Short mmCIF file of C-alpha atoms in Angstrom, two decimals:
data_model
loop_
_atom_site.label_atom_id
_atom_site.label_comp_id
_atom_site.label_asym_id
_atom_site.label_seq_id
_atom_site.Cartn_x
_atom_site.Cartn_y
_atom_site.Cartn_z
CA UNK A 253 126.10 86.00 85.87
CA UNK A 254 124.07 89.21 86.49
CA UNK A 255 121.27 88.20 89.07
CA UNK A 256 118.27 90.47 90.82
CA UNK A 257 118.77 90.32 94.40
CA UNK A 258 116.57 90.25 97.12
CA UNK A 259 116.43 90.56 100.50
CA UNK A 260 115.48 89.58 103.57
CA UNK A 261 114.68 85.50 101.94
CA UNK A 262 112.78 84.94 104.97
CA UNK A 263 110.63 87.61 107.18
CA UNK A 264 108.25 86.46 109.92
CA UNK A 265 106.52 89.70 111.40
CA UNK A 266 103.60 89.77 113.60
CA UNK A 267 100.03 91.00 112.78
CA UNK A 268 100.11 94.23 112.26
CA UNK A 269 103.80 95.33 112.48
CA UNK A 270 105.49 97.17 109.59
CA UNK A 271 108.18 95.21 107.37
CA UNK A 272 110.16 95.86 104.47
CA UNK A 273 111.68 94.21 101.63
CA UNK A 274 114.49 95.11 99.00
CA UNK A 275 115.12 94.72 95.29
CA UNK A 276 118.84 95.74 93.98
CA UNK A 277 118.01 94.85 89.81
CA UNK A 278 120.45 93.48 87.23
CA UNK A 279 122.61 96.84 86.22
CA UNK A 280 120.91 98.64 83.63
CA UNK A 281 117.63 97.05 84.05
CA UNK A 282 115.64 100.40 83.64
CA UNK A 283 112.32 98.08 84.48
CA UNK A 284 111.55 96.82 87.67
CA UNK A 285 108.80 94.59 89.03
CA UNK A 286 107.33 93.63 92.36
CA UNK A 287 105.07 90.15 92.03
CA UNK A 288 102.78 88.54 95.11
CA UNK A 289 102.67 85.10 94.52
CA UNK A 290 100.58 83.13 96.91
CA UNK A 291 101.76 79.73 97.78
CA UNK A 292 99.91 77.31 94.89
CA UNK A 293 98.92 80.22 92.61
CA UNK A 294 101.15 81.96 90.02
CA UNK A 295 102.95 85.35 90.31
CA UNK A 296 100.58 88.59 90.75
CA UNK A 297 101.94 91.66 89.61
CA UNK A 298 101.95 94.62 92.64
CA UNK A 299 103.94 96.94 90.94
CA UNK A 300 105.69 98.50 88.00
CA UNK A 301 108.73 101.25 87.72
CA UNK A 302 110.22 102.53 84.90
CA UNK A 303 113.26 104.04 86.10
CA UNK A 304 112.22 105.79 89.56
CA UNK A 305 108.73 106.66 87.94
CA UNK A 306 105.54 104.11 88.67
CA UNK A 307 104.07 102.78 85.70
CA UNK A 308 101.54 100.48 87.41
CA UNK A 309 100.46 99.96 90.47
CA UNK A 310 96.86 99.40 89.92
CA UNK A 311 96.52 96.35 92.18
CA UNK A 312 98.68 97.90 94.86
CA UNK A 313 96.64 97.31 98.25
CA UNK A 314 97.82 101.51 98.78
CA UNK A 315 96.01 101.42 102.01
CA UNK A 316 98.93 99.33 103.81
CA UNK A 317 101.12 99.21 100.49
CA UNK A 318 104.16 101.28 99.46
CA UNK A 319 106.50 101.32 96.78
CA UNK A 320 109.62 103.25 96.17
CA UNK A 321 112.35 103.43 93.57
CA UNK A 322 114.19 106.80 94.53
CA UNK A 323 117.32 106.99 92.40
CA UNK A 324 115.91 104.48 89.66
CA UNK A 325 117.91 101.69 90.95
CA UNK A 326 117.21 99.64 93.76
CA UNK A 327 113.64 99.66 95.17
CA UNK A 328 111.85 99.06 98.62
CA UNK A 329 108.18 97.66 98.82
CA UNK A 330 106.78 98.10 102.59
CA UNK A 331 103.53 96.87 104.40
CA UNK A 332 102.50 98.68 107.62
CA UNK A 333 100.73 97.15 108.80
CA UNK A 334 100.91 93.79 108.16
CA UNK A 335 98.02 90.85 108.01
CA UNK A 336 97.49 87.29 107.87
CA UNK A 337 96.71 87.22 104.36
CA UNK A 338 99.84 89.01 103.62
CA UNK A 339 101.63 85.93 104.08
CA UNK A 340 103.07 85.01 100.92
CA UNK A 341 106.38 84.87 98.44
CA UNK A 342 107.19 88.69 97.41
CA UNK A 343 108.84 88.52 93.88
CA UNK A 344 110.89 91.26 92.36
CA UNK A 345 111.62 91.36 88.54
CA UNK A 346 113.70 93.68 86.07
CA UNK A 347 113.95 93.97 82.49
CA UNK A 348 116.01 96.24 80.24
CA UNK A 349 112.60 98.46 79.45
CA UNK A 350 109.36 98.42 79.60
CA UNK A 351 109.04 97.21 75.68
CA UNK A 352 111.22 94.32 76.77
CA UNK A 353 109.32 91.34 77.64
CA UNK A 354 112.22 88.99 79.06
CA UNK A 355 111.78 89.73 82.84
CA UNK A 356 114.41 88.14 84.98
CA UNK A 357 113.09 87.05 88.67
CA UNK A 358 114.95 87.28 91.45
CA UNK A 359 114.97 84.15 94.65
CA UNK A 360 112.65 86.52 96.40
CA UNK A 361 111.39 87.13 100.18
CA UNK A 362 109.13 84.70 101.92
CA UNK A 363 106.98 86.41 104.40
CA UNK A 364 105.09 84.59 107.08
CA UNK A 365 102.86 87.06 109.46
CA UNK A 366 101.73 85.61 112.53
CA UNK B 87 88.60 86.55 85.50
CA UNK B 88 91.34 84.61 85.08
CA UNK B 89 93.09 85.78 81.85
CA UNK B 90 95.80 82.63 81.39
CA UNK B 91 94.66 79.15 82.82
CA UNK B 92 97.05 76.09 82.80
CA UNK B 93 95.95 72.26 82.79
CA UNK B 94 96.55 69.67 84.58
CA UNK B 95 97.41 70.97 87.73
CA UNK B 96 100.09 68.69 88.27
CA UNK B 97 101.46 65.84 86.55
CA UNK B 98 103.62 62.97 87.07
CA UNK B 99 105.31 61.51 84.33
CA UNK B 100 108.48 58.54 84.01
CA UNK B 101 111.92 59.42 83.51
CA UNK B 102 112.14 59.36 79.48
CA UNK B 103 108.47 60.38 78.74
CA UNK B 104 106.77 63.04 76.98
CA UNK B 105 105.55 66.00 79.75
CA UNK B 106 102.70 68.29 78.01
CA UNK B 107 101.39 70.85 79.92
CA UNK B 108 98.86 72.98 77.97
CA UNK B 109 97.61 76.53 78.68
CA UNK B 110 94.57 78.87 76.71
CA UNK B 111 94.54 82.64 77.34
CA UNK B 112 92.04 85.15 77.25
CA UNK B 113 93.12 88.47 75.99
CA UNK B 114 93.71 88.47 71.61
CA UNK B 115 95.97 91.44 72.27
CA UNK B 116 98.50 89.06 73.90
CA UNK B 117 101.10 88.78 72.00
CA UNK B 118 103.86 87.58 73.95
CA UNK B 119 104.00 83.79 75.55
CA UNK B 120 106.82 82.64 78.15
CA UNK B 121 107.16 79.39 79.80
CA UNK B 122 108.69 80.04 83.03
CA UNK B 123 110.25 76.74 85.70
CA UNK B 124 110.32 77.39 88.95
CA UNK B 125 111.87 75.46 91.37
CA UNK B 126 111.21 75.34 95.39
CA UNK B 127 113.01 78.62 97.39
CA UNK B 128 113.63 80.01 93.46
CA UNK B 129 112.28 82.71 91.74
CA UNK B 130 110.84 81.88 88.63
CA UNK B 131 113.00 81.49 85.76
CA UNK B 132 112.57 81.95 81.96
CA UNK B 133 112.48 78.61 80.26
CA UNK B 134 111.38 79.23 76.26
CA UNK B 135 108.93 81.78 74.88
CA UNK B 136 107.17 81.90 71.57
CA UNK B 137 105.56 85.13 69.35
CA UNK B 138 101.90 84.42 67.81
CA UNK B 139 103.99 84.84 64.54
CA UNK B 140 105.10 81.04 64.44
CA UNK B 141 103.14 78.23 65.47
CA UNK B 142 106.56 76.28 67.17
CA UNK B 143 109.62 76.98 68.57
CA UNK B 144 111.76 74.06 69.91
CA UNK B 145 114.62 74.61 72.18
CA UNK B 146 116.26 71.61 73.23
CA UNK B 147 114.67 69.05 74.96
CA UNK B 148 111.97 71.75 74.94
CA UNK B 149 109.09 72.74 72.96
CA UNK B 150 105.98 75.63 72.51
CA UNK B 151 103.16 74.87 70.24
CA UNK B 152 101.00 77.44 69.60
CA UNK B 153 97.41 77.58 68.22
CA UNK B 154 96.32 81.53 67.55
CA UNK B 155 92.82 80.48 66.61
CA UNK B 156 92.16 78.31 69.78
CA UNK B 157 93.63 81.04 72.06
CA UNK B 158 96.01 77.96 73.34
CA UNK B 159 99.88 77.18 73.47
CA UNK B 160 101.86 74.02 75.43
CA UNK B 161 105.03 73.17 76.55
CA UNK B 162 106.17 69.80 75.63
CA UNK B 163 109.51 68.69 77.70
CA UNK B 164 110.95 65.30 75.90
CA UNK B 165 112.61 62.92 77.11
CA UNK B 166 111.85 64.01 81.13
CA UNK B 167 114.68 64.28 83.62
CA UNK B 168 114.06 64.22 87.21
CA UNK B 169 115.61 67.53 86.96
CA UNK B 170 112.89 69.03 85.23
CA UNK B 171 110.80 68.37 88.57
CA UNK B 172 109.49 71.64 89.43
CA UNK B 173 106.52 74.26 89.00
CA UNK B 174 105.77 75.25 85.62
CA UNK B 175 103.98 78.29 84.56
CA UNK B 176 102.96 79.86 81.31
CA UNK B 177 102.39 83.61 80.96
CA UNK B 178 101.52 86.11 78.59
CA UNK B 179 102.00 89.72 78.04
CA UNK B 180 101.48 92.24 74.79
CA UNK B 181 104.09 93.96 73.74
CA UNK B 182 104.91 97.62 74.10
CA UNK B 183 105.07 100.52 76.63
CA UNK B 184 103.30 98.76 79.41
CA UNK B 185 104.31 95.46 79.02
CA UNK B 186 103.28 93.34 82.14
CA UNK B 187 103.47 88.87 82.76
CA UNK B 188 100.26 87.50 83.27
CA UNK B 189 100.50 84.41 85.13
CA UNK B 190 98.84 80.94 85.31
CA UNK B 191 98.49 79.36 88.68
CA UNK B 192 101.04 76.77 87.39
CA UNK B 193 101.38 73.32 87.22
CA UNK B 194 103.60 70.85 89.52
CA UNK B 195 105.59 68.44 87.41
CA UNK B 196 107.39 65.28 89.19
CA UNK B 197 108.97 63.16 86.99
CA UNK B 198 109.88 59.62 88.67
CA UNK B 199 113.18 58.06 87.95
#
C-alpha cells in the first residue's frame, strides 16, 4: 500500500541549532502538505505545494521557516534556528491535487528542542 | 478564532456502546467534512467524510450526521472496540483550487473492555 514517508521519526536538537525534516509523497500525489500539530491540539497547516510551486504558506513562521519542493516530488521543511516552542509533531500530507480533498498523512517527525 | 471546535474533549465509553463525538464549524463556505483517527506515534488517518449534500453517511460500524443549518456534524462509532481507542478529529475544508484541512483540537476516546 502506497504510504507518505517521513523522516527522521524522532529529532532532538538544541536551542537554536538548525534541523531538517523530509517528506517523499505517495507517487503521483501532485499536492503536498506540511502540518504542526502541537501535542493535545489538532494538525496546523505550515505549508502547501502544488507540484514544486507554493500555494500557501501564509502561517509559515518565514523568519526561521523554510520550505522546498525542488523537482515537485519529495520536499524538505527546515528551522534554523530552532526554539523551545518548536517542539512539536511535524506532519506531512499529499493528495492527488489541490481540488482533491482526501489528504493522506504520513507517521511524521517528532521534534523535541532542548 | 477557532474555525472547527470538537466536544467532549475526551470520552470514555464500554466495550459495545455508542461513542458520539460532535463537532460545529464556523466557515458556511465549508463544504467538505472528514473524520480523521489517529492513533499514538501515527499520523492521522482518514476514517469517513461526508458532503453538506446529504445529511448521513454510514460506513460500517461508523457514522456522520450532519446538520447544515446548525453549522454541526458527529461521528457516531457503534458498537465500540477497544481498538477504536485513539484521538479523533473532525476537519473541514471547501472544495476547489486551494483546498486546505482545518482541524479540531480532537478528542481522546478510550473505550474499556
Amino acid at each position: 500500500e502506497a504510504e507518505v514517508a517521513q523522516s527522521p521519526r524522532y529529532k532532538i536538537t538544541e536551542k537554536s541549532q538548525a534541523v531538517a525534516f523530509w517528506c517523499d509523497p505517495i507517487s503521483g500525489h501532485a499536492t503536498l502538505y506540511w502540518y504542526r500539530q502541537i501535542l493535545g491540539q489538532g494538525p496546523e497547516l505550515l505549508v502547501q505545494f502544488q507540484d514544486e510551486s507554493v500555494v500557501d504558506d501564509s502561517q509559515l513562521p518565514k523568519d526561521r521557516f523554510s520550505a522546498e519542493r525542488l523537482k515537485g516530488v519529495d520536499s524538505t521543511l527546515k528551522i534554523q534556528p530552532a526554539e523551545l516552542g518548536d517542539s512539536a509533531m511535524y506532519l506531512c500530507a499529499s493528495s492527488l491535487a489541490l481540488a482533491n480533498t482526501e489528504a493522506f498523512f504520513g507517521q511524521g517527525t517528532r521534534l523535541t528542542v532542548v | 478564532q477557532q474555525q472547527v471546535k470538537q466536544s467532549p474533549q475526551s470520552l470514555i465509553v464500554q466495550k459495545g456502546g455508542i461513542s458520539i463525538i460532535n463537532c460545529a464549524y464556523e466557515n458556511t463556505a465549508f463544504d467538505y467534512f472528514p473524520w480523521y483517527q489517529q492513533f499514538p506515534g501515527k499520523g492521522p488517518a482518514l476514517l469517513i467524510a461526508i458532503r453538506p449534500d446529504v445529511s448521513e453517511k454510514k460506513e460500517g460500524r461508523f457514522t456522520i450526521s450532519f446538520n447544515k443549518s446548525a453549522k454541526q456534524f458527529s461521528l457516531h462509532i457503534m458498537d465500540s472496540q477497544p481498538g477504536d481507542s485513539a484521538t479523533y478529529f473532525c476537519a473541514a475544508t471547501t472544495t476547489g483550487a486551494n483546498s486546505k484541512l482545518t482541524f479540531g483540537k480532537g478528542i481522546t476516546l478510550s473505550v474499556r473492555p
